[in-house]
Structures are given as C-alpha cells and as structure tokens.
Coordinates of C-alpha atoms and ligand atoms in Angstrom, one line a residue:
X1 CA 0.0 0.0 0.0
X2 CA 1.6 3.4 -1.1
X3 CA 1.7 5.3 1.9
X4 CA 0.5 9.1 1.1
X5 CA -0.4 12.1 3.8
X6 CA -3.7 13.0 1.9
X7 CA -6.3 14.2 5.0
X8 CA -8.6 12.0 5.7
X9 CA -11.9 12.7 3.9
X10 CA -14.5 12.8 6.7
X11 CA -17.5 12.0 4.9
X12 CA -15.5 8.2 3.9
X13 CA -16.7 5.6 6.2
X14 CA -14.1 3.9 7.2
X15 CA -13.9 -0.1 8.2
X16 CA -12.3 -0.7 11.9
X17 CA -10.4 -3.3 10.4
X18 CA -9.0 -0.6 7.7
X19 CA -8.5 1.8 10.2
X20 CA -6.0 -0.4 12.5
X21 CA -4.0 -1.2 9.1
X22 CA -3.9 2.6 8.0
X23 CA -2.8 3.6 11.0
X24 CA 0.3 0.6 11.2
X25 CA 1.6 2.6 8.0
X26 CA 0.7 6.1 9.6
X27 CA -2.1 6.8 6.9
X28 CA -4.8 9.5 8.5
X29 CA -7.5 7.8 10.6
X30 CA -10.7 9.2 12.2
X31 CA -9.8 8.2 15.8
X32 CA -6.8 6.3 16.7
X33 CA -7.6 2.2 16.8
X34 CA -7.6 0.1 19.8
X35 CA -6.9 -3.0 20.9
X36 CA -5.4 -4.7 24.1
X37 CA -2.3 -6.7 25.0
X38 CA -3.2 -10.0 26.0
X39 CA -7.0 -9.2 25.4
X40 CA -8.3 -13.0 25.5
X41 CA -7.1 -14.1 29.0
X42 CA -8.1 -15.0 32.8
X43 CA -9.2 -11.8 33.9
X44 CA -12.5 -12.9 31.3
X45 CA -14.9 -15.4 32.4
X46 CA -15.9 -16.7 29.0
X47 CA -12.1 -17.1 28.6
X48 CA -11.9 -19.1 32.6
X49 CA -15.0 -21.1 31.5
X50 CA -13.3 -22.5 28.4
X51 CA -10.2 -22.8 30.9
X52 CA -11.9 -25.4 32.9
X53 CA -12.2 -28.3 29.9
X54 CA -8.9 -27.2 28.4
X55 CA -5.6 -26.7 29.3
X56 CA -3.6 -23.5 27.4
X57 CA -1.5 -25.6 24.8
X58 CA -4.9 -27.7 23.6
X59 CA -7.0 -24.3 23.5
X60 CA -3.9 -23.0 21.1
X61 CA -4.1 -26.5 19.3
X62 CA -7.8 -26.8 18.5
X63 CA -8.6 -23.6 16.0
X64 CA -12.4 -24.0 16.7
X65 CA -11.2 -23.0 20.5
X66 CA -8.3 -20.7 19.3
X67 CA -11.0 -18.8 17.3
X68 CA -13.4 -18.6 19.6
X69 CA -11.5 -17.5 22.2
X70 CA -10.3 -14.7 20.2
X71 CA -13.8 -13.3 18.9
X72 CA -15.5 -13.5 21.8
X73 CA -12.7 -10.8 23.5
X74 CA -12.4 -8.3 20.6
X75 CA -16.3 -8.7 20.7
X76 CA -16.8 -8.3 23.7
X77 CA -14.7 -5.5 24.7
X78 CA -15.3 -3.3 21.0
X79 CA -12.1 -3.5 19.8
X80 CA -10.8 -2.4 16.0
X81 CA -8.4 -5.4 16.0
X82 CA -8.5 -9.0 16.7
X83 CA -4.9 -10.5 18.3
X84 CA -5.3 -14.6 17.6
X85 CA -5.0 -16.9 20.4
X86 CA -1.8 -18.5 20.8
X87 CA 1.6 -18.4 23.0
X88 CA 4.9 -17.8 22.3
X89 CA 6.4 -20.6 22.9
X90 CA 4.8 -22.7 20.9
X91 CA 7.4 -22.6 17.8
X92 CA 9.4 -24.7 20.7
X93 CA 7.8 -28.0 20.2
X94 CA 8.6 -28.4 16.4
X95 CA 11.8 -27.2 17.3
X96 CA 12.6 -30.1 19.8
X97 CA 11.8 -29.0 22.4
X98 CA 8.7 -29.5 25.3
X99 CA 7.5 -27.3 27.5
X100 CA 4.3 -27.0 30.0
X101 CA 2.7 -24.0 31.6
X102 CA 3.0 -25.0 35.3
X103 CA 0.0 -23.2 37.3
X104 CA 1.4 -20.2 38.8
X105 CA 4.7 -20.6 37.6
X106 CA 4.9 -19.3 33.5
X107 CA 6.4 -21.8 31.4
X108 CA 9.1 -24.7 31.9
X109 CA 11.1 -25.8 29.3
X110 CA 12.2 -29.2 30.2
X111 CA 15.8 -29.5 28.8
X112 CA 16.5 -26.0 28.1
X113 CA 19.1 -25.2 25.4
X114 CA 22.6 -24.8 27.1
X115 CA 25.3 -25.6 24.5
X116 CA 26.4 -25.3 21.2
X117 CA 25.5 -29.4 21.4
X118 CA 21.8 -28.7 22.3
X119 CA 21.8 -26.0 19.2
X120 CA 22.9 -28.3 16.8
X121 CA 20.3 -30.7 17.6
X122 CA 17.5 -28.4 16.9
X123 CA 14.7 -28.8 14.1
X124 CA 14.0 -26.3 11.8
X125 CA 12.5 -28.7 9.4
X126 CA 9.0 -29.2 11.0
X127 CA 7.1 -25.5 11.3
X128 CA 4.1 -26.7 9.3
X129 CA 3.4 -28.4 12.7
X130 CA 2.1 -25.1 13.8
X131 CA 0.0 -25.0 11.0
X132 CA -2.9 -25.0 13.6
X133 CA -2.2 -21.4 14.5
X134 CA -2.7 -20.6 10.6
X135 CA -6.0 -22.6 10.5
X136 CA -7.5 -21.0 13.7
X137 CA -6.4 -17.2 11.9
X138 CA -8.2 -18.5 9.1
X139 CA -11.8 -18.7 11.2
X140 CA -11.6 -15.8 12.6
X141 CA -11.1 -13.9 9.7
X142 CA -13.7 -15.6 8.2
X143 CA -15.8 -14.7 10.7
X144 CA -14.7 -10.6 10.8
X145 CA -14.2 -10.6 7.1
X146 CA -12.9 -6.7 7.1
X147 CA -14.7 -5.8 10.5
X148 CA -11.2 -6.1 12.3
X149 CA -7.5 -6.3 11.5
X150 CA -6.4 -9.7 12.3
X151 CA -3.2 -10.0 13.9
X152 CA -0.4 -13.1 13.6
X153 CA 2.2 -13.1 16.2
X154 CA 5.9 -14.6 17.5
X155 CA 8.0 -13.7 19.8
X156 CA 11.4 -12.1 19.0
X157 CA 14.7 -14.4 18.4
X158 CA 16.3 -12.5 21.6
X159 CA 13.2 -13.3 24.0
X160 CA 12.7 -16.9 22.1
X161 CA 16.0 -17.7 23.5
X162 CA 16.4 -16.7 26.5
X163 CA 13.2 -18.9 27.4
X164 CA 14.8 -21.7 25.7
X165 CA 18.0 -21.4 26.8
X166 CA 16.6 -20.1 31.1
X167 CA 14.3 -22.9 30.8
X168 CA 11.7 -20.6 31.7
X169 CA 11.4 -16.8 32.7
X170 CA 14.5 -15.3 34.5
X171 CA 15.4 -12.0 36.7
X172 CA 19.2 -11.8 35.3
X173 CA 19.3 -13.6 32.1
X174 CA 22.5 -15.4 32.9
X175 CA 22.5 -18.4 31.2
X176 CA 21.4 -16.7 28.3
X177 CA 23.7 -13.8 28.2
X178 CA 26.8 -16.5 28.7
X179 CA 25.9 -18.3 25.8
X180 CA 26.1 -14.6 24.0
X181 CA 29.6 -13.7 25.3
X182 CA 30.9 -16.8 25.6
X183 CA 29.9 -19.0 22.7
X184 CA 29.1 -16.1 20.2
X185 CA 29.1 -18.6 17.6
X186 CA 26.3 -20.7 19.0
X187 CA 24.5 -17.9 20.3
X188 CA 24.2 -16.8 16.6
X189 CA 23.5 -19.9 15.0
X190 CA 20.4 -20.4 17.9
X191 CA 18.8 -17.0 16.8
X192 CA 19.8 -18.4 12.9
X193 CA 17.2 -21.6 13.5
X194 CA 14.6 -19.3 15.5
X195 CA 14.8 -17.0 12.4
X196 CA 13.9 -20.1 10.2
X197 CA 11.4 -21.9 11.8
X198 CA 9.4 -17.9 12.7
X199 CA 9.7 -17.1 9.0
X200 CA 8.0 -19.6 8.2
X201 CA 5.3 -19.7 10.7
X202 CA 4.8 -15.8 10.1
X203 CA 4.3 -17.4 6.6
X204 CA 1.6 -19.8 7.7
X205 CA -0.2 -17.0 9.5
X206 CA -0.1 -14.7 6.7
X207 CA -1.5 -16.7 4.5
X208 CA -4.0 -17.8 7.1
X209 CA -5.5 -14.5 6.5
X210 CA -3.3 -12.0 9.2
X211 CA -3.3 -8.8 8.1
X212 CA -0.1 -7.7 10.6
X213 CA 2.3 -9.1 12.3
X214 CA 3.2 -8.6 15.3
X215 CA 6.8 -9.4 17.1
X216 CA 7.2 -9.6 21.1
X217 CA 10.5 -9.1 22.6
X218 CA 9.0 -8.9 25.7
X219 CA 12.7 -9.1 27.1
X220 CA 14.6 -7.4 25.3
X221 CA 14.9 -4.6 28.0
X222 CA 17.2 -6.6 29.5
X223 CA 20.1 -5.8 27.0
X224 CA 22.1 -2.7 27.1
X225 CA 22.0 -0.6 24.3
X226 CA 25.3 -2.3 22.9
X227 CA 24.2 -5.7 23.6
X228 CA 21.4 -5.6 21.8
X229 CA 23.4 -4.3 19.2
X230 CA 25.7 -7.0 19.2
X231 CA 23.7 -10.0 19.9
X232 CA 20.0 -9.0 19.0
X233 CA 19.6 -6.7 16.3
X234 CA 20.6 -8.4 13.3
X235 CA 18.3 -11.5 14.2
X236 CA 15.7 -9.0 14.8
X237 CA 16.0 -6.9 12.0
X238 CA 15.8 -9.9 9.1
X239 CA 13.0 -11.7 10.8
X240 CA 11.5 -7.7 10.6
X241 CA 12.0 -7.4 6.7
X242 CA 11.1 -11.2 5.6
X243 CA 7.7 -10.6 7.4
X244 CA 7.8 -7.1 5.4
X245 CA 8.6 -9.5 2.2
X246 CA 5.3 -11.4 2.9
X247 CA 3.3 -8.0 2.4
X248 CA 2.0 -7.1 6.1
X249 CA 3.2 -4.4 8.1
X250 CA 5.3 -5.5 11.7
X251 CA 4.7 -4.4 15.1
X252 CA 7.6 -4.9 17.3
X253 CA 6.7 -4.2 20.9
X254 CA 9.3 -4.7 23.8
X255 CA 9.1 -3.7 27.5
X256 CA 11.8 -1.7 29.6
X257 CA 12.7 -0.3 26.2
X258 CA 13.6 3.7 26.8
X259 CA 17.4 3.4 25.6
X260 CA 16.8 1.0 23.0
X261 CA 13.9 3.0 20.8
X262 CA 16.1 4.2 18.1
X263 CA 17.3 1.2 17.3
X264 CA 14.6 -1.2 17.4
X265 CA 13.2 1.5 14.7
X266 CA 16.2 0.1 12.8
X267 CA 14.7 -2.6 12.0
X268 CA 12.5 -1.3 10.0
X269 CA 9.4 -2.2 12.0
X270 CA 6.4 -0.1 10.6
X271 CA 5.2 0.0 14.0
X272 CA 7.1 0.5 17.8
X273 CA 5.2 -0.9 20.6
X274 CA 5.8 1.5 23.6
X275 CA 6.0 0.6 27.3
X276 CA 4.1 2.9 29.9
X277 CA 7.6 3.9 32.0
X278 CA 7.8 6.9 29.3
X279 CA 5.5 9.3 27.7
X280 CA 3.7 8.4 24.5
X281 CA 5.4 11.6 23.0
X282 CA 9.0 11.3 24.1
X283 CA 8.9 7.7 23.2
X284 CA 7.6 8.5 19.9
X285 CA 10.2 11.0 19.3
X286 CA 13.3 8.5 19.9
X287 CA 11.9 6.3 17.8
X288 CA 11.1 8.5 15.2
X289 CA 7.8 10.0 13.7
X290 CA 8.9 7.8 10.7
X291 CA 7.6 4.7 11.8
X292 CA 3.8 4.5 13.7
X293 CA 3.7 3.6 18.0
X294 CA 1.5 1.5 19.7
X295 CA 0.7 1.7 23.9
X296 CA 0.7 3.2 25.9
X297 CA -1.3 2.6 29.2
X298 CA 0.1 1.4 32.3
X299 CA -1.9 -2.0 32.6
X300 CA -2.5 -1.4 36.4
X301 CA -4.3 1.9 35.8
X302 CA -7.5 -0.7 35.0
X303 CA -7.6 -0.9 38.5
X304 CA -8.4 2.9 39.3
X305 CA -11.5 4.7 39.4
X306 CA -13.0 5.4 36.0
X307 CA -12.0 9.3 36.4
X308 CA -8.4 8.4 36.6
X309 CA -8.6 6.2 34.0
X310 CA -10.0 8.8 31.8
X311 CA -7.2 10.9 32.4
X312 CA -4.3 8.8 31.5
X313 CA -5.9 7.8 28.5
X314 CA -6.7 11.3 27.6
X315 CA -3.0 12.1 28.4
X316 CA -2.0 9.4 25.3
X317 CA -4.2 10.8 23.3
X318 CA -3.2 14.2 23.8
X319 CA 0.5 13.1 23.8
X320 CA 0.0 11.2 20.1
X321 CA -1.3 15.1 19.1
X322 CA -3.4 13.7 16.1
X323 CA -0.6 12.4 14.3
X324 CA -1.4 9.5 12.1
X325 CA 0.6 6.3 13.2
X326 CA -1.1 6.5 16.9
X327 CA -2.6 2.4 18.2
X328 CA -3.8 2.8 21.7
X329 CA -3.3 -0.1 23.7
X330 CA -1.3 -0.9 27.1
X331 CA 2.1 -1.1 27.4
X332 CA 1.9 -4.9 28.1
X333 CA -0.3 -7.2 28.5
X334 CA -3.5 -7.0 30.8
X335 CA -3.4 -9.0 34.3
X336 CA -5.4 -11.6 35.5
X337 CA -8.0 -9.5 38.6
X338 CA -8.6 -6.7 35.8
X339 CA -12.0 -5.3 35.7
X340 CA -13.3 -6.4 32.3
X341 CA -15.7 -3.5 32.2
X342 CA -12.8 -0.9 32.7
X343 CA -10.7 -2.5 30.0
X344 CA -14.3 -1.7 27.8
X345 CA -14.6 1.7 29.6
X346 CA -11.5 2.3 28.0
X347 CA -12.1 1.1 24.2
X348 CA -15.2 3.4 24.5
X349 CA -13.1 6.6 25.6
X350 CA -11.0 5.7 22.6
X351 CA -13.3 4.8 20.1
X352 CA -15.5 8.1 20.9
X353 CA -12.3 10.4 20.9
X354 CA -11.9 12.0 17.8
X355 CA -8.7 13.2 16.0
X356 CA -9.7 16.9 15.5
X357 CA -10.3 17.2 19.7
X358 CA -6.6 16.7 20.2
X359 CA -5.9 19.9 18.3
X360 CA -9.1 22.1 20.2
Ligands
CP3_1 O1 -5.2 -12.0 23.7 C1 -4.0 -12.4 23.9 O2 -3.1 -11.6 23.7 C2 -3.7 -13.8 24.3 C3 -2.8 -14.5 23.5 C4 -1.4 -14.7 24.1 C5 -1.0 -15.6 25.1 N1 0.3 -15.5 25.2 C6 -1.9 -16.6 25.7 C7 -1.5 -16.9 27.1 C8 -0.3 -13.9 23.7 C9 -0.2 -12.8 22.7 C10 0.8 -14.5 24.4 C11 2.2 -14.1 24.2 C12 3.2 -14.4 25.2 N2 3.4 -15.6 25.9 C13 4.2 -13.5 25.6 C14 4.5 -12.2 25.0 C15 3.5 -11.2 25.6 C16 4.0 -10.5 26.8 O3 3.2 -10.4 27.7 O4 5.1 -9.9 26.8 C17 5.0 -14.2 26.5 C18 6.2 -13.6 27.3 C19 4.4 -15.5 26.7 C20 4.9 -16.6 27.5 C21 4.0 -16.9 28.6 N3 2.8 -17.5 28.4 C22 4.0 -16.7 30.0 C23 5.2 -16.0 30.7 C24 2.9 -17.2 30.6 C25 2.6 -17.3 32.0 C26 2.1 -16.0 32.6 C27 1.0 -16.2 33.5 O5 0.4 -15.1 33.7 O6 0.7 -17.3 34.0 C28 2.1 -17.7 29.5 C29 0.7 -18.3 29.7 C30 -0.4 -17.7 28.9 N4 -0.3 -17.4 27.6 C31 -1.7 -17.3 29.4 C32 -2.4 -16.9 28.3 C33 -3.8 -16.4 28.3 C34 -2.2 -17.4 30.8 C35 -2.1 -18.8 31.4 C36 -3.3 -19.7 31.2 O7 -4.4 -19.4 30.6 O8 -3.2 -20.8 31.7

C-alpha cells in the first residue's frame, strides 16, 4: 500500500479493520484504533470457562477454541483489532523441544538449550506443525471478514532464547547472556534456527488471513543498548524485513525499552510498541515520527477509578497530538484481577475520541 499524507476525507466511512491497518503505515484515521495486550485471558470469564475443559496448549491447538477464544474478547470489549490466540512458545515443540505452563509458575522448558550441542540438535524442518495457528487465523477472519484487523504473532529471536535457553522466565538472564559472550558462535546460529522456523510460521499466519504481524520481545529490555546491538539486532532486523517480504506491516513491541527505541526502529518495523515507563510523545520521538507507535497505558491503571482512567488515557491521546501512526493499547499485557468492564470503559473513551479534539 503506497503510503501518502492525503487528509482523511470525513464524509469516507471507514472499516475498523481498515482503520488499525492505515494507522500501522501512519495513513490519516478518524480516531486512533484500539486494541489490548493480551485481550483473550483470565481476567474474562468466558475465557476461565473455556479454561476449565482445556488446558492452554490444547485451547492453542484446536482452532475451533483458538478462534473462539479470540472473537468473543475483541467482541466483547469493541475492539478495531483481533490478536489470535496462541503463545509464544509454541514454535518450541517443532523445534525439539517441550514445554508446559505449570500453574502459577509461567512456562518450563524441560531440557533448556545450554550448549552449542543442544543448538545443533535443533529442528528447523517441522514449522508446518504449527499450522494449527494458521487454521485458527483463518476462522476468525472468516468470521470478521474486514470488520477487524487480524493479527499473527511470535516472539522475537532475543526473547525466544532466553526462554529456551533459562528454561523458563528469569530475573538476570544469565545463562542466556553467557551463551552470548561466551559462545558467540552458537549464540548466533540459535537466533539463525529461530529465524527459520518464525519465517515460516509468520508465513503460515499470513497466509491464514493476518493482516499484521506482530513481534514480542518482551525481554529485550534486559540488553544494554550495545548488547542488543551485538547479539540482538541483526536477528531482529531480518526476521522484521522477511515478514515485510510477505506483504504485512510489523509491530515490534518490547518492555523496559527507553534506551533502546532508536534502534529497534532500525529494523524497520512499521510500528514500535511502547512501554508505559515513558511518555507516548518522548517515546515516539526517539523512535522517530517515521515509523507509527503502539501503547501506551500502564496496565495497572484498569484498577483505578473510572476518572483516573480517563485521564491517563486522555493524556495518550493528547500526547499522540493527532498524528497519524497513533494504536492505543497498554504497554503490556493486561493481568489476570482486571475489571473487564474498565478495559471496555476504555475502548469506549478511545473509540469516541476523535482526532480533531486533540488539536481544540
Ligand atoms: O489475547 C491475547 O493476547 C492472548 C494470546 C497470548 C497468550 N500468550 C496466551 C496466554 C499472547 C499474545 C501471548 C504471548 C506471550 N506468551 C508472551 C508475550 C507477551 C507479553 O506479555 O510480553 C509471553 C512472554 C508469553 C509466555 C507466557 N505464556 C508466559 C510468561 C505465561 C505465564 C504467565 C501467567 O500469567 O501465567 C504464559 C501463559 C499464557 N499465555 C496465558 C495466556 C492467556 C495465561 C495462562 C493460562 O491461561 O493458563
């Protein structure tokens, strides 16, 4: 899509599913889109009721339940985009390696990856096993048709590994940041075989019917700026323009992020997923009115009173100044405990906040 700065004609009625992909390549927009990080999840009931018959992995696996799962939030809370139902580490098993989601604990990775040895022996050969994703993105957009954007997802090769390599989530990254310095050579052939094996689920998912893809490096704020330069970037950056290859935009979110904006813009992601620790507009301008933002509300503010909730959103708003390339959302994912009817409270304020206020 050629992308222009024409204003946006306000008698053209515009599709919510249109207006999530214009504003990913900073095209002019009535009112900024919204959507939620981690919008399907246990703070719903419908999701907790599903819950009880299922475990996570077989609601991922099953694409009636994948899809269902993933309507009935964006329905529910009036969303313009639909993020499909799946986990991260999924692109493990294929891979070689298993994993569970012990209760309470996050994820366990059995045999995590700890030397060049346990690199070498993993797949890259078997992604189509995670075709099911591709199926269950293919029901829901059959089901929104051009209602909603419908977003794919991975995780990045930096946070890929470290689960793989920690086992599971970490405070310190050790493990994973010895295998950087110390064995540079497997480190890099790791991320080489996550690269694979996510270009070519990105693949599935884009031809399942996802209009954008999204990449979370939910830990990549654990590098220092020259780390991540080092040992994350490169990775980053070609998984970035093969998903661009496949013709969707990219949203590459991270968290803990402030010293690192400018160059995850390097990438060449066509959207920068912003945490809440900065303002919307200082965030934007390190990573460059070139490329669109996504966030940024603190996740916790669903817990306060609907009048303080009104003003941090409006403060985002405000902050994003009516400059196309603006995707409300949190700046990560929402918590189990949230009130599901502030989490709609807010795609309301959103959806009836129009561009010209921001300027009055
Ligand atoms: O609507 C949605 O966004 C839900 C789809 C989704 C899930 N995981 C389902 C899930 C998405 C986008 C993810 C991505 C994901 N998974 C990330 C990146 C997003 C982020 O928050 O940074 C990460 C780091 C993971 C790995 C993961 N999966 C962890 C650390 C956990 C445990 C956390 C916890 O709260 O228990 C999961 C489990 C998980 N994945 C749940 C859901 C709804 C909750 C557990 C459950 O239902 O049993």
């Amino acid at each position: 899509m050629k992308k222009t700065n024409e204003t946006f004609p306000a008698a053209e009625a515009i599709l919510d599913g249109s207006r999530f992909i214009r504003a990913c390549l900073r095209r002019p927009v009535d009112r900024p889109p919204v959507w939620f990080l981690r919008q399907a999840g246990r703070y719903m009931q419908e999701y907790r009721d599903v819950r009880k018959h299922h475990t996570l992995v077989e609601i991922c696996k099953q694409p009636e339940l994948a899809a269902e799962v993933t309507i009935t939030a964006a329905e529910k809370l009036g969303v313009d985009a639909a993020i499909i139902f799946a986990d991260l580490l999924l692109p493990l098993e294929p891979m070689g390696l298993d994993f569970e989601f012990q209760a309470g604990e996050g994820p366990v990775v059995h045999h995590p990856v700890r030397s060049a040895e346990d690199v070498r022996k993993l797949r890259t050969d078997r992604a189509e096993d995670l075709g099911y994703v591709a199926r269950a993105i293919q029901k829901v957009a059959a089901h929104f048709k051009d209602r909603l954007g419908i977003i794919g997802f991975c995780g990045a090769p930096y946070t890929l590994a470290s689960y793989m390599i920690e086992g599971g989530g970490s405070r310190n990254y050790i493990h994973t940041k010895q295998m950087m310095y110390r064995d540079t050579a497997a480190w890099r052939a790791l991320l080489d075989k996550i690269v694979i094996v996510l270009t070519e689920y990105c693949r599935q998912q884009v031809q399942g019917g996802a209009d954008v893809i999204q990449i979370f490096d939910s830990w990549v704020g654990s590098l220092s700026l020259a780390d991540y330069r080092d040992y994350a970037f490169e990775a980053t950056k070609r998984l970035v323009r093969a998903v661009q290859e496949m013709g969707v935009p990219v949203i590459y979110f991270g968290v803990e992020t402030a010293g690192l904006l400018a160059d995850m813009a390097s990438t060449g992601a066509d959207v920068i997923g912003l945490d809440w620790r900065q303002p919307l507009d200082e965030g934007w301008r390190a990573v460059g009115h070139s490329h669109a933002v996504q966030g940024n509300l603190d996740p916790i503010t669903l817990f306060a009173p609907l009048e303080i909730l009104e003003l941090r959103v409006k403060d985002i708003l405000r902050a994003a100044g009516g400059r196309p390339g603006h995707i409300f959302n949190l700046g990560h994912g929402i918590v189990p405990g949230t009130p599901v009817e502030n989490v709609q409270a807010v795609a309301r304020m959103v959806r009836e906040f129009r561009t010209e206020a921001a300027h009055g």
